[in-house]
Coordinates of C-alpha atoms in Angstrom, one line a residue:
M1 CA -32.9 0.2 54.7
K2 CA -36.1 -1.7 57.0
K3 CA -35.6 -1.3 60.1
I4 CA -38.4 -2.2 63.1
I5 CA -38.0 -0.1 66.1
T6 CA -38.1 -2.2 68.6
T7 CA -39.5 0.8 71.0
V8 CA -42.4 0.7 69.9
S9 CA -44.5 3.5 71.0
L10 CA -42.0 6.0 70.2
A11 CA -43.4 9.1 69.1
A12 CA -43.5 9.5 65.6
F13 CA -44.1 12.6 63.5
G14 CA -48.1 12.4 62.8
A15 CA -49.7 14.3 60.2
T16 CA -52.4 16.4 61.0
G17 CA -54.1 18.8 57.9
L18 CA -57.7 20.9 56.9
Q19 CA -60.4 19.8 55.4
A20 CA -61.1 18.3 51.6
A21 CA -57.3 19.2 50.2
Y22 CA -54.4 17.5 48.8
A23 CA -53.7 16.1 52.4
P24 CA -51.9 12.5 51.2
D25 CA -51.7 9.2 53.8
L26 CA -54.2 11.9 56.1
S27 CA -56.6 10.1 58.5
P28 CA -60.4 11.5 58.7
T29 CA -59.5 12.5 62.1
S30 CA -55.9 14.0 61.2
A31 CA -57.7 16.0 58.9
S32 CA -60.2 17.6 61.1
K33 CA -57.2 19.9 62.2
I34 CA -54.0 21.7 61.5
W35 CA -52.0 21.1 64.4
S36 CA -51.1 18.2 66.9
V37 CA -49.3 18.6 69.7
S38 CA -47.9 15.1 72.1
A39 CA -46.5 14.7 75.4
S40 CA -44.8 10.7 76.7
L41 CA -43.1 10.2 80.0
R42 CA -42.3 6.9 81.0
G43 CA -40.0 5.4 83.8
F44 CA -38.0 2.6 82.5
Y45 CA -34.7 -0.3 83.4
D46 CA -32.5 -0.6 80.8
D47 CA -29.5 -3.8 82.2
N48 CA -26.6 -2.8 79.4
Y49 CA -27.3 1.0 78.2
I50 CA -23.9 1.2 77.2
T51 CA -24.6 -1.6 75.4
A52 CA -20.7 -2.8 76.7
P53 CA -20.0 -6.7 74.7
T54 CA -20.4 -9.8 77.0
R55 CA -16.8 -10.5 79.6
A56 CA -15.3 -13.1 78.5
R57 CA -13.7 -14.9 81.4
L58 CA -9.9 -16.4 80.9
N59 CA -8.8 -19.9 82.3
D60 CA -7.9 -18.6 85.4
G61 CA -11.7 -17.7 85.8
T62 CA -10.8 -13.6 85.7
K63 CA -13.8 -12.0 83.9
V64 CA -11.9 -9.2 81.3
G65 CA -13.1 -6.7 79.5
P66 CA -15.5 -3.6 80.2
E67 CA -18.5 -4.2 82.4
K68 CA -21.4 -3.9 81.9
R69 CA -23.9 -0.6 83.4
D70 CA -27.3 -0.9 84.3
S71 CA -29.6 1.8 85.4
Y72 CA -32.8 2.8 86.6
G73 CA -34.6 6.6 84.7
F74 CA -36.8 8.6 83.1
E75 CA -37.7 10.3 79.7
V76 CA -39.2 12.8 78.9
S77 CA -40.6 13.3 75.1
P78 CA -42.8 16.2 74.0
S79 CA -42.9 16.6 70.1
F80 CA -45.4 19.1 67.6
N81 CA -47.1 18.7 63.8
I82 CA -48.1 21.5 61.7
N83 CA -49.4 20.2 58.2
I84 CA -51.3 22.3 55.7
P85 CA -52.8 20.8 53.0
L86 CA -53.3 23.0 50.1
E87 CA -55.9 22.8 47.2
Q88 CA -52.6 20.9 44.9
T89 CA -49.9 21.0 47.8
F90 CA -49.4 19.9 51.1
I91 CA -46.7 20.9 54.0
G92 CA -45.6 19.0 57.0
L93 CA -43.5 20.6 60.0
G94 CA -42.5 18.0 63.0
Y95 CA -40.2 18.7 66.0
T96 CA -39.8 16.1 69.0
Y97 CA -37.1 16.4 71.4
R98 CA -36.2 13.9 73.9
F99 CA -34.6 13.8 77.5
V100 CA -33.3 10.5 79.2
Y101 CA -32.0 10.7 82.4
F102 CA -30.2 7.2 84.4
E103 CA -29.9 7.2 87.4
D104 CA -26.8 5.3 87.7
R105 CA -24.7 8.6 85.6
D106 CA -25.6 10.4 88.3
F107 CA -24.9 7.9 91.7
K108 CA -21.5 6.3 90.9
G109 CA -19.1 9.1 90.9
N110 CA -19.2 9.5 86.9
P111 CA -18.3 12.9 85.3
E112 CA -20.2 12.1 82.1
D113 CA -23.7 14.0 82.4
P114 CA -26.3 11.7 84.0
Y115 CA -29.0 12.4 81.1
D116 CA -28.9 12.6 77.5
Q117 CA -30.7 14.4 75.7
G118 CA -31.8 14.5 71.5
H119 CA -33.6 16.2 68.9
Q120 CA -35.2 15.4 65.5
A121 CA -37.2 17.6 63.0
S122 CA -38.8 17.3 59.5
L123 CA -40.2 18.8 56.4
R124 CA -42.7 17.4 54.1
L125 CA -43.6 18.9 51.0
D126 CA -46.0 17.3 48.5
H127 CA -47.0 18.9 45.4
Q128 CA -49.9 17.3 43.0
F129 CA -49.3 18.8 39.1
S130 CA -52.2 17.5 37.6
E131 CA -53.9 14.0 38.0
R132 CA -50.5 12.4 36.4
S133 CA -47.6 14.1 38.6
K134 CA -46.5 14.8 41.3
L135 CA -43.2 15.6 43.3
E136 CA -42.4 14.8 46.7
L137 CA -39.7 16.5 48.6
S138 CA -39.1 15.3 52.9
D139 CA -36.0 16.5 54.9
T140 CA -35.5 15.2 58.5
F141 CA -32.7 15.6 61.1
V142 CA -31.4 14.0 63.3
I143 CA -29.2 14.6 67.3
S144 CA -28.7 11.8 69.1
R145 CA -26.2 9.3 71.7
E146 CA -28.4 6.8 70.7
P147 CA -26.9 5.2 67.5
T148 CA -29.4 2.6 67.0
I149 CA -31.8 5.8 66.7
V150 CA -29.4 6.9 64.0
E151 CA -27.9 3.9 62.0
E152 CA -29.3 1.5 60.2
G153 CA -28.2 -1.9 59.5
I154 CA -24.6 -1.5 61.3
P155 CA -25.4 -3.9 64.3
G156 CA -22.6 -3.7 66.8
L157 CA -22.2 0.0 67.8
T158 CA -21.8 0.6 71.3
R159 CA -22.7 3.9 72.9
T160 CA -20.6 7.2 73.5
E161 CA -20.6 9.6 74.8
S162 CA -21.0 11.9 72.2
D163 CA -23.2 13.1 69.9
I164 CA -24.4 11.8 66.3
L165 CA -25.4 13.8 63.5
R166 CA -27.7 12.8 60.7
N167 CA -29.9 14.7 58.2
T168 CA -31.7 13.1 55.1
A169 CA -33.0 14.4 52.3
A170 CA -35.4 13.3 50.0
A171 CA -36.5 13.8 46.4
T172 CA -38.9 12.0 44.2
F173 CA -41.1 13.1 40.9
S174 CA -44.2 10.6 39.3
T175 CA -45.4 11.2 36.0
D176 CA -48.2 8.8 34.1
L177 CA -46.9 8.5 30.8
S178 CA -49.7 6.8 29.5
E179 CA -52.8 4.8 30.8
L180 CA -50.6 1.6 31.3
F181 CA -46.7 3.1 31.7
S182 CA -45.2 5.0 34.5
I183 CA -41.9 6.2 35.2
A184 CA -40.5 7.5 39.3
L185 CA -37.2 9.5 39.5
G186 CA -35.5 9.3 43.1
Y187 CA -32.9 10.5 45.1
T188 CA -31.7 10.2 48.4
N189 CA -28.8 12.2 50.3
N190 CA -27.7 10.8 53.8
Y191 CA -25.0 12.8 55.9
Y192 CA -23.5 11.6 59.2
D193 CA -21.0 13.1 62.1
Y194 CA -20.0 11.5 64.9
E195 CA -18.7 14.2 67.6
Q196 CA -16.0 11.7 68.5
E197 CA -12.9 12.5 67.0
A198 CA -9.4 11.7 67.0
K199 CA -8.3 13.9 69.5
D200 CA -10.8 12.8 72.0
V201 CA -9.8 9.0 71.4
G202 CA -6.9 8.3 69.0
A203 CA -7.4 6.7 66.1
G204 CA -9.8 4.8 64.8
S205 CA -13.2 7.1 65.9
R206 CA -16.6 6.9 65.3
S207 CA -15.3 9.7 63.2
A208 CA -13.5 8.2 60.7
L209 CA -15.0 5.0 60.6
L210 CA -18.4 6.5 60.1
D211 CA -18.5 10.1 58.7
R212 CA -19.3 10.0 55.0
I213 CA -21.9 10.9 52.8
T214 CA -24.5 9.1 50.9
H215 CA -26.2 9.3 47.9
L216 CA -28.7 7.6 45.7
G217 CA -30.5 8.1 43.1
S218 CA -33.3 6.5 41.1
I219 CA -35.6 5.6 38.4
N220 CA -38.5 3.1 38.4
L221 CA -40.5 2.2 35.0
R222 CA -43.2 1.0 35.9
W223 CA -46.4 -1.0 33.7
Q224 CA -50.0 -1.8 35.2
A225 CA -50.2 -5.3 34.1
R226 CA -53.4 -5.8 35.4
T227 CA -55.7 -3.8 37.9
T228 CA -54.3 -5.5 40.8
T229 CA -50.6 -5.4 39.4
V230 CA -48.1 -3.1 38.7
A231 CA -44.9 -5.1 37.2
L232 CA -41.5 -2.9 37.4
V233 CA -38.1 -2.7 35.7
G234 CA -35.6 -0.1 38.0
Y235 CA -32.2 1.0 38.1
Q236 CA -29.7 2.7 41.6
Y237 CA -26.6 4.2 41.7
G238 CA -25.5 4.6 44.5
R239 CA -22.2 7.0 46.8
V240 CA -20.7 6.4 49.1
N241 CA -17.8 9.2 50.3
Y242 CA -16.1 8.9 54.0
T243 CA -15.6 12.1 54.7
S244 CA -13.0 12.6 58.2
E245 CA -9.4 13.3 58.1
D246 CA -9.4 11.3 60.8
P247 CA -6.6 7.9 60.3
L248 CA -8.6 4.7 60.8
T249 CA -6.2 2.8 63.1
P250 CA -3.0 3.2 65.3
L251 CA -1.9 -0.5 63.3
L252 CA -0.6 1.9 60.1
A253 CA 1.7 5.4 59.7
P254 CA -1.6 8.1 59.4
G255 CA 0.2 8.8 56.2
N256 CA -0.4 5.7 54.7
P257 CA -3.1 5.8 51.4
L258 CA -4.6 2.5 53.7
N259 CA -5.1 4.1 56.4
Q260 CA -7.8 7.0 55.3
P261 CA -11.2 6.8 55.7
E262 CA -11.9 7.1 52.1
V263 CA -9.9 4.4 51.1
R264 CA -13.6 2.7 51.9
D265 CA -15.6 5.1 49.3
N266 CA -17.3 2.9 46.7
Y267 CA -20.5 3.5 44.3
S268 CA -23.4 0.9 43.4
H269 CA -24.8 -0.4 40.4
Y270 CA -27.9 -1.7 41.7
I271 CA -30.8 -3.4 38.2
F272 CA -33.6 -5.0 39.5
V273 CA -37.3 -5.9 38.8
G274 CA -40.0 -6.3 40.9
A275 CA -44.5 -5.9 41.0
D276 CA -47.0 -4.5 43.5
Q277 CA -49.7 -7.0 44.4
Q278 CA -52.8 -6.5 45.4
I279 CA -53.7 -9.5 46.7
A280 CA -57.2 -9.0 48.2
S281 CA -58.8 -6.3 49.7
Q282 CA -56.6 -6.2 52.7
V283 CA -53.0 -8.2 52.2
T284 CA -50.3 -6.1 49.7
A285 CA -47.5 -7.8 48.5
S286 CA -44.2 -5.8 47.1
V287 CA -40.9 -7.4 45.8
R288 CA -38.2 -6.4 44.4
A289 CA -34.9 -8.9 43.3
G290 CA -31.6 -8.1 41.0
A291 CA -28.2 -7.4 41.6
Q292 CA -26.2 -4.8 43.4
I293 CA -22.8 -4.2 42.0
T294 CA -20.3 -2.4 44.4
V295 CA -16.2 -1.0 43.2
Y296 CA -14.4 0.5 46.2
D297 CA -12.5 3.2 44.0
N298 CA -10.4 4.4 46.1
L299 CA -8.5 1.3 46.9
P300 CA -4.2 1.3 45.5
S301 CA -3.8 -1.1 42.7
A302 CA -3.0 -3.7 44.6
F303 CA -6.0 -4.1 46.8
K304 CA -8.8 -3.2 43.3
D305 CA -12.2 -5.5 44.4
E306 CA -16.1 -5.3 43.7
Q307 CA -18.2 -7.7 44.5
I308 CA -21.6 -8.8 42.7
S309 CA -23.5 -9.5 45.1
P310 CA -28.4 -10.4 45.5
Y311 CA -29.9 -7.7 45.5
A312 CA -33.7 -8.0 46.9
D313 CA -36.2 -6.5 49.2
A314 CA -39.9 -8.2 50.1
S315 CA -42.5 -7.0 52.6
L316 CA -46.3 -8.7 52.8
S317 CA -49.1 -6.1 54.7
Y318 CA -52.4 -7.8 56.2
A319 CA -54.5 -6.0 57.7
Y320 CA -57.1 -8.6 59.2
A321 CA -59.3 -6.8 61.5
S322 CA -60.1 -3.0 62.4
G323 CA -57.0 -2.0 64.2
S324 CA -54.8 -4.7 63.7
S325 CA -52.6 -5.5 61.2
L326 CA -49.8 -7.7 60.4
Q327 CA -46.7 -7.7 58.4
V328 CA -43.5 -9.2 57.0
G329 CA -41.1 -8.5 55.1
A330 CA -36.8 -9.5 54.2
R331 CA -33.8 -7.8 52.6
H332 CA -30.9 -8.4 50.9
A333 CA -28.3 -5.8 50.0
R334 CA -24.5 -4.2 50.9
N335 CA -23.9 -1.9 53.9
Q336 CA -21.7 0.6 55.6
T337 CA -20.1 -1.4 59.2
D338 CA -18.0 0.5 61.5
I339 CA -15.4 -2.7 61.4
A340 CA -12.0 -1.1 60.0
Y341 CA -8.6 -2.7 61.4
M342 CA -8.7 -5.4 63.8
L343 CA -5.4 -7.4 65.2
G344 CA -3.6 -8.6 62.3
S345 CA -5.0 -6.8 59.4
T346 CA -2.9 -5.5 55.9
S347 CA -5.9 -4.6 54.8
P348 CA -9.3 -2.9 56.0
T349 CA -12.8 -4.2 55.8
L350 CA -14.8 -2.5 53.7
D351 CA -18.6 -3.0 54.6
Q352 CA -20.8 -5.8 55.4
E353 CA -23.1 -8.1 52.7
T354 CA -26.0 -7.8 55.3
T355 CA -29.7 -9.5 55.0
T356 CA -32.7 -9.1 57.3
G357 CA -35.9 -10.2 58.1
Y358 CA -38.3 -9.1 60.3
G359 CA -41.7 -8.8 61.4
S360 CA -44.6 -7.2 63.5
I361 CA -48.3 -7.5 64.3
N362 CA -50.3 -4.7 65.6
H363 CA -53.4 -6.6 67.6
Q364 CA -56.4 -4.4 68.5
I365 CA -57.2 -7.2 71.9
T366 CA -60.8 -4.6 72.8
G367 CA -61.6 -1.0 71.6
K368 CA -59.0 1.1 74.6
L369 CA -57.0 -1.9 74.3
K370 CA -53.5 -2.4 71.6
G371 CA -50.9 -4.5 71.7
S372 CA -47.4 -4.9 69.3
L373 CA -44.8 -7.5 69.0
L374 CA -42.1 -6.7 66.8
G375 CA -39.1 -8.6 65.9
Q376 CA -36.3 -8.1 63.8
L377 CA -33.0 -10.7 62.7
Q378 CA -29.6 -9.6 60.9
L379 CA -27.3 -11.8 59.7
A380 CA -24.2 -9.7 58.2
E381 CA -20.9 -10.8 56.6
F382 CA -17.7 -9.0 56.6
E383 CA -15.8 -8.0 52.7
S384 CA -12.5 -8.1 53.4
G385 CA -9.4 -7.5 55.7
V386 CA -9.4 -9.5 58.6
V387 CA -12.6 -10.5 59.3
E388 CA -13.7 -11.3 55.6
N389 CA -16.8 -14.4 55.5
K390 CA -17.1 -13.3 60.2
S391 CA -20.4 -12.5 60.5
D392 CA -22.6 -10.8 63.1
V393 CA -26.3 -11.9 63.9
F394 CA -28.1 -9.7 65.3
Y395 CA -31.7 -9.9 67.1
L396 CA -34.2 -7.0 68.1
L397 CA -37.7 -8.1 69.9
G398 CA -40.3 -5.9 71.6
V399 CA -43.2 -6.1 72.7
N400 CA -46.5 -3.7 73.9
L401 CA -49.2 -2.9 75.4
T402 CA -51.0 0.5 75.1
Y403 CA -54.7 1.1 77.3
Q404 CA -56.5 4.7 75.3
F405 CA -58.0 5.7 78.4
N406 CA -59.8 8.5 75.1
P407 CA -58.8 10.1 72.3
H408 CA -55.9 12.4 73.9
L409 CA -54.8 9.9 77.0
A410 CA -52.7 6.7 77.2
V411 CA -51.0 4.5 79.7
E412 CA -48.7 2.2 78.2
A413 CA -46.2 -1.0 79.1
G414 CA -43.1 -2.7 77.0
Y415 CA -39.9 -4.5 76.9
N416 CA -37.4 -4.2 74.4
F417 CA -34.5 -7.0 74.0
D418 CA -30.9 -6.9 71.5
R419 CA -28.8 -9.0 71.0
L420 CA -25.9 -9.7 68.5
D421 CA -23.2 -12.8 67.9
S422 CA -20.8 -11.7 66.7
D423 CA -17.7 -13.8 64.7
I424 CA -14.7 -11.2 65.4
S425 CA -13.8 -9.7 68.6
Y426 CA -12.5 -6.2 69.7
G427 CA -8.3 -8.3 70.8
A428 CA -8.1 -10.8 73.4
G429 CA -11.1 -11.1 76.4
Y430 CA -12.6 -7.8 74.5
P431 CA -16.0 -10.2 72.5
R432 CA -18.1 -7.6 69.8
S433 CA -20.9 -9.9 71.1
Y434 CA -23.9 -8.4 73.6
S435 CA -27.3 -8.2 74.8
R436 CA -29.5 -5.6 75.8
N437 CA -32.6 -6.0 77.9
R438 CA -34.9 -2.9 78.4
L439 CA -38.2 -2.4 80.5
Y440 CA -40.7 1.1 80.6
I441 CA -44.4 1.5 81.9
G442 CA -45.5 5.3 80.9
I443 CA -48.2 7.8 80.2
R444 CA -49.0 9.3 76.3
G445 CA -51.2 12.9 76.2
T446 CA -52.5 14.3 72.8
L447 CA -53.4 17.5 71.6

């Protein structure tokens, strides 16, 4: 799923290269060297770093539920990239380390460490067999305690004092069948592992709810209808397998088949048509539309379920000036959820059907000053269980200003806002909804 990263200036794995070799997606500046090193230092204020829900108020005026915790702090994030363009092959390696210190956790007698650490490593290998055929391989490994960095499409996740691991591996092979027709074959594998288990918190741990392996295979047949138009027909097969042995809920006996994570396993068929259009020299558009057929094949026969839902993915990009661009898009598909059972449930919540709209503007205000504005709106409706047809609405907003003194040094400042409005609560007085505000200012250096 496309996802907007609201921390606009988070260091990303860049790409640099050598000479006029095979270097896909590299700018002329990036292609002038084989390596790059960067580091950022930020100070921040976060008014709800544990993403605690909005506290409910009882009839007598008493507030119940976990209390928000705010904190000042700083973040240090060094990274490096090594990129090797050869005659027909491109090899890229990258690593980013993230250290985040929270003042609140250091001076209020908390037993937890006052800091978080995160790691992200990436590998990319592209090979051009000929003018007609190429292979693209990639792998990204992430460890973090911040759910929004690891998960895509699950807005209700609160922060825990435990690590989350995700590995994403992808492969795509494309070849021209003729001057007008080409085909692309793809496969993506995601592995999620949450450190929080039943031995730590009992039934319903993060591991039980979200440990999983996903597979997605795809085939697209493309037709060059016009010089500026490509039409396509596509098919995808997706598989979700939950891997934890922890029970989903204390409401059912541990041995009950409905209390096993694999009861939410499913597979999906995606059938769609689409087009890629060069509307003008600076404007491109892409659209995919079809159906997703999802089967939950591990449910007991009395609860067998199959869902047919729309599948759509559309985007528009406009480079309206030098250094300035606009992107908008929308997507509709099913995704996993951290909700399995609530009070009164007799069957599990299986997943969510989600519509996401997003947009971003990057504007070169002056030769050295650049502004960015990002936004996302996500509407997710729950499938099955006592919360069926109830929904989460998630809002993200990010604004950033960066002043580039020279190619090696920049200062930045920004603001991020997250808000979840949910129809459900975790129990009497414990709502799911929350809001979060973050302010930051910092400096970034690049070699």
